[in-house]
Amino acid sequence: MMIPELGHIFLVIGFALSLLLAVVPLVGLRMQDAQLTQTGPLFATLLFAVTLLSFLCLTYAFLTDDFSVLYVANNSNSQLPYYYKITAVWGGHEGSFLLWLLILSGWTVAFSWLSDHLPADYRARILAVLGWVSIGFYLFITILSSPFERTLPYFPVDGADLNPLLQDPGMIIHPPLLYMGYVGFAVVFAFAMAALMTGRLDASWAKWSRPWTLAAWAFLTLGITIGSWWAYNELGWGGWWFWDPVENASFMPWLVGTALLHSLAVTDQRGAFKAWTVLLAISAFSLSLLGTFLVRSGVIVSVHAFATDPGRGLFILVLLALVIGISLTYFAARADNLRHTTKFHFLSREVALWLNNVFFSAATLIVLLGTLMPLFYKESGLGTISIGEPFFNEMFTYLVVPFAILLGIGPLMRWKKNGISKKTAMLLLVAVASVVLSYAWLLLRGQGIEGLALLGVSLAVWVFALTGFQLFRFFQQTGSLVKIKRSHWAMLVGHFGFAAAVLGISMTMNYSDERDVRMLVGDVVNIQGIDLKLNAVRDLNGPNYSGLVADITAIQGNAKYSILAEKRFYKARGMIMTEAGVHANLARDVYVALGEQLDSGSWVLRIYYKPLIRWIWLGGILIALAGFIAILDPRYRRWKVKSRATVSTVEAEHATP
Amino acid sequence: MQLRKIAFILPLLTFAIVSVYLYSALYSDPRAKESSLLNRTVPDFQLNDLMDPTRQYKVKDLKGEVTLLNIWGVWCTTCKAELGFLTKLKEELGLRIIGIYYPLDVDPDLDGPLDLAKLTNNVDKTLKAYGNPYQFNMLDIEHQLSFDLGVTGAPETFVIDKHGVVRAHHMGDINPRVWQIKLAALVQQLKEEE
C-alpha cells in the first residue's frame, strides 16, 4: 500500500499551493489584473482539499495499524480502541502538526468563502498573508517533521501505544479546539497586516475582523476550559490549573485575544485605538506561535512538551522570527498612519475599555515574564530559579480585584461622555450589599470566613448583580428578552461567565479539603459531612489495560451516590494511570483517587472535597458561548448587504493610485 | 509625535531580545540544572547516620579528603550492581566513599512513618551480599540534600575535592569503563592538589 507516500505527496502539493496563494493574488494586484487577484479562494480551496486528504491518509494508516509508518508505530497499538486510534493521529508531534495545518487551511478556506463582500484588494491581501504563513509551515512538515516516515524494512509487529494520559475523551476534543483558537488568530493577523499594507483601517475593518476574532477566541476559550477539565480528571492531583509553561502558552493568546475583542469594540464603534488594536491582533497570533515554539522545541520542561531535536526547534524559531519580526517591523513603520482624533470624557466607556486593555496586557506580561524568566535566568548564567503557582496566584489576585470592580461598572458607562457619576449612590449600595450577602452566605455554609474567599465571592456577586442590572435595563429598553441584541446578550453571558469562574476559583482555592486515608473494605470515612464507604476493590479489564477499581458509596444526608475510582496499568507502555472517581454537582465535587494496597491489606485513598469547582468550567463554557452568540449578531450579516454598494467605490479608488 | 514613533518600535525590540534568549535556550539542555552546582561547595545540610541515628553529619564532615558522594537505595537495582566495583575502588585506591541513602515511600501522609529498623536490616543484608564501599551512610529522609544537589535519580555520584567543592556529577552507575573514561584522572589530579 502506498497510502502514506500519497499523504506525503499531498503535503508537498500543499506547499506548492501555499506558494501560489502567497504570490499570485499580490501579482494580480500589482498588475491590476482582476482575474489573477481573485485566484485566492481557488488556491485556498485546493490547499484545504489536499491537506484534508493527507490527514485522511494518516488516519487510514492508524485505523489499519500500519506500523511500518514510524509515527503510527510510536503512537498506536493494535489493542487501542478505534476511537483512540483516530485521536492518536494528533497524539504526537508530527501528527498534531498536521492537524495544525489542517485547521490553518480550514480557516483560510472558510475566510475565502465567507469574504466575497470584502473589497477585492483587501481579500486578496489577507489571503496572500495566510499563504505566506502557510509556506513556512508546509515546508516544515514536508522537510523536517513528516508523519509519514517509514520504519521499513524492519517494522515492528505492534505499536508502542498512545500515551495513556491522552486516552481520555477530553483529549479527543482538547487539541482540535485549542488549535482552532490558536490558528484562528492567523486570520485576524492577516487582517492586521492587510490594514498595515494599505494604511486603511476604519470602522468597517473592525466590523470585518470582529467575527473572525470572536470565533478564534471562543474556540480557544473552550479548548482551555476542556484542557483544565481533562487535567483535573486525568492527572489525579485534583488540580484544575497548574501554571505549567504550556498552559501559560495557551493562556497568553487568550488574554491578548480578550483585550483585542474589547479594543475592536472601540475601533468599531468609535474609530479609536486603531494602532493598539492592530498591535493586539499581531500579538495574539505571535503568542500562539510562541506557544507552538515552546511546546515543540524542548526549551522548557513540561508535561505537555513533545520530545524533539533542536533542528526542528531552530526551524520553528526562524519561522517565528520571520512572521513576528516582519509584522512588527511593518507595525513600527506604518502604525503612525493609523491616527485617530476622537475625544472622550475621563469617565466614558472608552476609558473603561482602555483600562480593560491595560489589565489584560498587564496579565499577559505577568504570564509571559513568569514563563520565560527561568529561561532568561539560566541563559544569562544567573543560575536557576523556578517560578510557580504562588507567584502567578498572587499577581492575579492583585489584578483581578480592580479588574472585577471595573467590569461591573464599565458597561454602565456611556460612549464619549460621563454618565456614571449619577449612579454613584446605586453602585455604593450594590458594593455594600455584595459584601454583606457574601459574608452571610459564607457564614451559613459553615466552613468559616476566609478573607480571600470573602473578597472573591463579593467580587463575583458584584459583577453578577451589575450584569443582572444591565440585563434588566436592556429588557426595559426592548420590552422583551428576545429583542435584546445578540451582541448585548454576548456581553452579558460573557460577564456572567466571568463572575461564575471567579466564584468557583475563590471557593475552590480557599475551602477545598483533602484526606489521605487507608481503608479496609467496609471502612467509612467522612469528609465535610459526606460519608464515603469502600464497598470493594475489584479487578478491571480494559481493551489495552488492566487494573483495579474501587467501588465507593458516598452518603450525604439522604442521598447516596456511587463513585468508581480506577487505577489502570497500560500494558504496552508499562504505565500506571489514575482515573479518579468524581461525584459532581454545582455545590461541590467529591474526588477519589485510588493508591496502593498496603501489606496490611488496606488501601491508600486520596479524597478531595472541592466546593463549587464546577463553576470554574461553567464560567469558561459561558464565556465561550458568549463568543459564539456574538458571531450570530445580525449586524455582521445585515452589514454585508449594505457593503456591496461600497465595494465598487473602494476598488475604483484603488485602481488609480 | 516622535515619542509615538519610538513607542511603535518597542514591540519589535522586545521580540528581538526574547528571540536571542529563545535561540540560546534551544542549544542548552533544560534538564542540565545540576551543572549549576559544579565548582561550588556542597550546600549546607544536617543529616543523621543511617545505621546510628544519634550521629549527625554536616558539610564539614565531607571536607579534607577527596570523596565520592554516592546516592543510592536498596530499592535500586543498579545501585546494588555498582556496590562491588565501588568497594574495589575503596580497597585498591583507599578512596573515601560516603553514601547518601535515598529512601522511597517517605510521604508522611501516604506511607506513614519510616520503619527504620526494617530499613537498616535491609541495608545491612544488601551490603553484606554485594560489598560495603561506604565509610558511612547519611539518611536523606526528606530528600533535601538530594534536591539541593540536583539529583534526578539513583544511582548518582558526585566527586568532591578536599575543600568540599563539587568537581564532577555522574548520573548512572559507576563501572570500570565509566571510571577510566570519566573519573579516574580527575580523582588522581584532585588527590595531588593541595
PDB file of C-alpha atoms in Angstrom, chain A residues 275 279 290 293-294 297-299 301 310 313-314 317 320-321 324-325 328-329 331-332 335-336 338-339 372 375-376 378-380 384 516 518 599 604 606, chain B residues 1 4-5 7-9 11-15 17-19 21-33 36 40 107-113 118:
ATOM      1  CA  ALA A 275      -2.773  51.240  16.237  1.00  0.00           C
ATOM      2  CA  LEU A 279      -0.740  45.532  17.701  1.00  0.00           C
ATOM      3  CA  LEU A 290       5.472  31.387  20.600  1.00  0.00           C
ATOM      4  CA  PHE A 293       7.628  27.000  19.694  1.00  0.00           C
ATOM      5  CA  LEU A 294       7.739  26.466  23.453  1.00  0.00           C
ATOM      6  CA  SER A 297      11.312  22.935  20.731  1.00  0.00           C
ATOM      7  CA  GLY A 298      12.051  21.335  24.079  1.00  0.00           C
ATOM      8  CA  VAL A 299      13.346  24.598  25.621  1.00  0.00           C
ATOM      9  CA  VAL A 301      10.278  21.116  30.685  1.00  0.00           C
ATOM     10  CA  PRO A 310      16.987  21.311  18.219  1.00  0.00           C
ATOM     11  CA  GLY A 313      13.170  23.962  17.217  1.00  0.00           C
ATOM     12  CA  LEU A 314      15.523  26.133  15.171  1.00  0.00           C
ATOM     13  CA  LEU A 317      12.245  29.764  15.744  1.00  0.00           C
ATOM     14  CA  LEU A 320       8.658  32.719  14.379  1.00  0.00           C
ATOM     15  CA  ALA A 321      11.303  35.375  13.843  1.00  0.00           C
ATOM     16  CA  ILE A 324       6.662  38.173  14.057  1.00  0.00           C
ATOM     17  CA  GLY A 325       9.744  40.153  13.040  1.00  0.00           C
ATOM     18  CA  LEU A 328       6.312  44.106  13.975  1.00  0.00           C
ATOM     19  CA  THR A 329       8.689  45.901  11.615  1.00  0.00           C
ATOM     20  CA  PHE A 331       3.920  47.905  12.538  1.00  0.00           C
ATOM     21  CA  ALA A 332       6.813  50.126  13.610  1.00  0.00           C
ATOM     22  CA  ALA A 335       1.333  52.300  12.617  1.00  0.00           C
ATOM     23  CA  ASP A 336       1.753  56.041  12.703  1.00  0.00           C
ATOM     24  CA  LEU A 338      -3.387  54.896  11.823  1.00  0.00           C
ATOM     25  CA  ARG A 339      -4.353  58.121  13.541  1.00  0.00           C
ATOM     26  CA  LEU A 372      10.241  32.964  30.309  1.00  0.00           C
ATOM     27  CA  LEU A 375      14.853  30.584  30.829  1.00  0.00           C
ATOM     28  CA  PHE A 376      16.302  34.132  30.842  1.00  0.00           C
ATOM     29  CA  LYS A 378      19.570  30.239  33.041  1.00  0.00           C
ATOM     30  CA  GLU A 379      20.724  31.590  29.682  1.00  0.00           C
ATOM     31  CA  SER A 380      22.200  34.681  31.319  1.00  0.00           C
ATOM     32  CA  THR A 384      18.280  28.609  38.120  1.00  0.00           C
ATOM     33  CA  ASP A 516      -5.163  10.763  52.710  1.00  0.00           C
ATOM     34  CA  ARG A 518      -6.010   3.978  54.437  1.00  0.00           C
ATOM     35  CA  ASP A 599       0.868  -5.033  53.404  1.00  0.00           C
ATOM     36  CA  VAL A 604      -4.494   4.044  50.295  1.00  0.00           C
ATOM     37  CA  ARG A 606      -6.717  10.233  48.424  1.00  0.00           C
TER      38      ARG A 606
ATOM     39  CA  MET B   1       4.828  62.575  17.822  1.00  0.00           C
ATOM     40  CA  ARG B   4       4.722  57.866  19.472  1.00  0.00           C
ATOM     41  CA  LYS B   5       7.058  56.584  16.763  1.00  0.00           C
ATOM     42  CA  ALA B   7       6.665  53.513  21.102  1.00  0.00           C
ATOM     43  CA  PHE B   8       5.800  51.680  17.896  1.00  0.00           C
ATOM     44  CA  ILE B   9       9.312  50.218  17.711  1.00  0.00           C
ATOM     45  CA  PRO B  11       7.274  45.651  20.423  1.00  0.00           C
ATOM     46  CA  LEU B  12       9.855  44.788  17.774  1.00  0.00           C
ATOM     47  CA  LEU B  13      12.748  45.413  20.164  1.00  0.00           C
ATOM     48  CA  THR B  14      11.141  43.336  22.876  1.00  0.00           C
ATOM     49  CA  PHE B  15      10.623  40.488  20.478  1.00  0.00           C
ATOM     50  CA  ILE B  17      15.564  40.357  22.753  1.00  0.00           C
ATOM     51  CA  VAL B  18      13.251  37.450  23.521  1.00  0.00           C
ATOM     52  CA  SER B  19      14.356  35.689  20.310  1.00  0.00           C
ATOM     53  CA  TYR B  21      17.211  34.042  24.519  1.00  0.00           C
ATOM     54  CA  LEU B  22      14.984  31.505  22.803  1.00  0.00           C
ATOM     55  CA  TYR B  23      17.800  30.803  20.368  1.00  0.00           C
ATOM     56  CA  SER B  24      20.361  30.183  23.072  1.00  0.00           C
ATOM     57  CA  ALA B  25      17.888  28.082  25.044  1.00  0.00           C
ATOM     58  CA  LEU B  26      17.470  25.840  22.029  1.00  0.00           C
ATOM     59  CA  TYR B  27      21.002  24.569  22.397  1.00  0.00           C
ATOM     60  CA  SER B  28      21.166  24.134  26.122  1.00  0.00           C
ATOM     61  CA  ASP B  29      19.706  21.179  27.932  1.00  0.00           C
ATOM     62  CA  PRO B  30      16.757  22.273  30.086  1.00  0.00           C
ATOM     63  CA  ARG B  31      17.465  19.376  32.373  1.00  0.00           C
ATOM     64  CA  ALA B  32      21.067  20.491  32.933  1.00  0.00           C
ATOM     65  CA  LYS B  33      20.237  22.121  36.237  1.00  0.00           C
ATOM     66  CA  SER B  36      24.995  24.860  38.195  1.00  0.00           C
ATOM     67  CA  ARG B  40      30.503  25.132  44.150  1.00  0.00           C
ATOM     68  CA  ASP B 107       5.413  10.657  52.136  1.00  0.00           C
ATOM     69  CA  PRO B 108       4.217  11.073  55.729  1.00  0.00           C
ATOM     70  CA  ASP B 109       0.613  11.296  54.516  1.00  0.00           C
ATOM     71  CA  LEU B 110       0.546   8.241  52.340  1.00  0.00           C
ATOM     72  CA  ASP B 111       3.174   5.972  53.757  1.00  0.00           C
ATOM     73  CA  GLY B 112       3.238   6.682  57.435  1.00  0.00           C
ATOM     74  CA  PRO B 113       6.450   6.911  59.469  1.00  0.00           C
ATOM     75  CA  LYS B 118      13.343  -2.703  58.816  1.00  0.00           C
TER      76      LYS B 118
END
